[in-house]
Amino acid sequence: MNIPQIQLQTTRGQIGLTTQRPVQQIEQPKADLDLQQPKAEMSIRTTKSELSIDSVEMRESLDLMSSRSRTAEVAQYSKQTAMEGLARRVQEGIELMKIENGGNPLADQAKRTGRQPYSSLGIKFIPKADSVKINFTPGLTEVQVEPQKVINNTKINKPIHNYTPGKVNVEMQQYPSLKIDWLV
């Protein structure tokens, strides 16, 4: 006995793709730089420092006096020496007046005035400590700086952008098909 049959025959469909890649070009031109930095404004104010050195006392201790100090010292020494000489001569005159009291006042006076007294070694440390007076007043310096702003005239250039889009072409390389057959 023959049984009827159905036969199916299929063919798959095939798609073909053809692509054209996109092209992109980007170019960035350099910026046009125009920067200027003005000089800062600066002012400096100073006050002078003062140094005073008073060496009068030190110079006097070294026996290097000014003419005024030397004149005053000589005048004082002369006055004192004259007064001492006057007193000595008065004393000697009184001794000579009293010659009747005995003794030999002339010989005594000759002994006193005829011999030089021994002089001592006058060792001393000169100049004495703290004989130079120093006074120092420091000066002041005031600095003022005023910075100036930057002048920026820079021009930014836009990028150059060229773009060609890609393409995709779709085509059927093989169409699908279905064949149906009956067998009896």
C-alpha atoms as one frame of an Amber mdcrd trajectory, in Angstrom:
protein
   0.000   0.000   0.000   1.284   3.351  -0.888   0.992   6.147   1.566   1.033
   9.628   0.137   4.092  11.668   1.224   4.885  15.320   1.326   8.409  16.321
   0.457   9.708  19.725   1.505  12.900  21.121   0.022  14.212  24.426   1.394
  17.049  26.710   0.380  18.377  29.146   2.843  18.588  32.823   2.023  22.009
  34.489   2.017  22.658  38.171   2.507  25.811  39.849   1.221  27.144  42.976
   2.953  29.516  45.396   1.250  30.920  48.015   3.634  32.837  51.151   2.953
  34.676  52.250   6.071  34.058  55.782   7.394  36.933  58.279   7.082  37.546
  60.781   9.846  40.302  63.412   9.774  40.867  65.751  12.699  43.533  68.425
  12.645  44.108  70.813  15.512  45.939  73.962  14.447  48.150  75.473  17.127
  46.769  78.409  19.057  48.092  81.861  18.210  49.818  82.841  21.430  50.013
  86.476  22.425  50.998  86.709  26.091  52.509  89.809  27.642  53.723  90.177
  31.215  54.225  93.814  32.193  56.961  94.425  34.741  55.918  94.633  38.361
  56.056  98.065  39.944  58.497  98.032  42.808  59.475 100.769  45.210  62.154
 100.572  47.870  62.418 103.085  50.689  65.311 103.029  53.097  66.352 104.988
  56.119  70.054 105.237  56.737  71.539 103.461  59.667  73.506 105.586  62.095
  76.734 104.627  63.806  78.356 106.960  66.294  81.675 106.209  67.929  82.815
 108.408  70.798  86.521 107.773  71.340  87.311 110.920  73.349  87.763 109.025
  76.622  89.911 106.364  74.919  92.096 108.974  73.216  92.563 110.811  76.498
  93.632 107.566  78.194  96.245 107.134  75.413  97.365 110.732  76.008  96.070
 111.774  72.577  93.883 114.655  73.686  92.236 117.308  71.629  93.761 120.774
  71.780  90.962 122.002  74.025  91.395 119.100  76.484  95.193 119.424  76.371
  95.009 123.175  77.035  92.666 122.627  79.985  94.952 119.903  81.399  98.092
 122.043  81.000  96.372 125.025  82.607  95.258 122.898  85.578  98.719 121.318
  85.932 100.432 124.731  85.679  98.149 126.246  88.265  98.696 123.318  90.651
 102.502 123.355  90.126 102.638 127.140  90.631 100.652 126.845  93.850 102.902
 124.017  95.102 106.030 126.050  94.201 104.641 129.106  95.940 103.838 127.082
  99.055 107.345 125.526  99.037 109.041 128.903  98.703 106.920 130.354 101.501
 107.869 127.406 103.705 111.554 127.780 102.845 111.391 131.546 103.563 109.836
 130.857 106.976 112.593 128.302 107.715 115.265 130.855 106.760 113.585 133.523
 108.894 113.839 131.239 111.887 117.552 130.563 111.451 118.105 131.748 114.988
 116.309 128.663 116.328 119.294 126.577 115.421 119.949 123.979 112.841 121.102
 124.506 109.322 118.067 125.299 107.204 120.135 125.867 104.053 121.647 122.377
 104.200 118.226 120.825 104.860 116.735 122.673 101.919 119.621 121.647  99.652
 119.165 117.995 100.615 115.451 118.158  99.835 115.778 119.898  96.499 119.055
 118.414  95.334 117.929 114.815  95.060 115.455 113.724  92.426 112.814 111.396
  93.803 112.701 107.987  92.279 110.060 107.710  89.623 107.893 104.639  89.636
 107.281 102.503  86.635 103.914 103.711  85.490 102.629 100.512  83.980  98.987
 100.712  83.185  96.805  99.115  80.598  95.653 101.635  78.074  93.132 102.243
  76.797  90.948 101.268  79.675  88.018  98.967  79.108  84.729 100.468  77.894
  86.426 103.739  76.996  84.976 103.741  73.479  81.258 104.502  73.368  79.509
 102.924  70.371  75.908 103.657  69.470  74.259 102.014  66.463  70.765 102.628
  65.132  69.896 100.196  62.334  68.299 101.481  59.172  65.000 100.228  57.816
  64.211  98.988  54.323  60.636  98.941  53.079  59.954  97.119  49.818  56.597
  97.371  48.051  55.883  95.261  44.991  52.734  95.602  42.914  52.455  92.775
  40.379  50.824  93.479  37.026  48.244  91.181  35.453  49.145  89.107  32.424
  47.795  90.415  29.113  46.451  87.340  27.323  45.354  87.897  23.716  45.684
  84.263  22.732  43.468  83.124  19.841  42.211  79.565  19.960  41.887  77.900
  16.550  39.011  75.478  16.109  39.840  71.936  15.038  39.480  71.051  11.347
  37.180  68.039  11.197  36.473  66.163   7.978  34.213  63.152   8.213  33.056
  60.907   5.400  30.449  58.492   6.734  30.756  54.823   5.954  28.281  52.955
   3.746  26.846  49.500   4.047  25.249  47.948   0.907  23.033  44.990   1.563
  22.220  42.625  -1.284  20.620  39.226  -1.467  23.086  36.710  -2.756  20.648
  33.819  -2.563  16.945  34.102  -2.067  15.256  31.582   0.199  12.992  29.061
  -1.436  10.603  26.306  -0.413   9.542  23.458  -2.762   6.682  21.278  -1.744
   6.204  17.975  -3.539   3.460  15.304  -3.182   4.237  11.743  -3.740   1.320
   9.406  -4.031
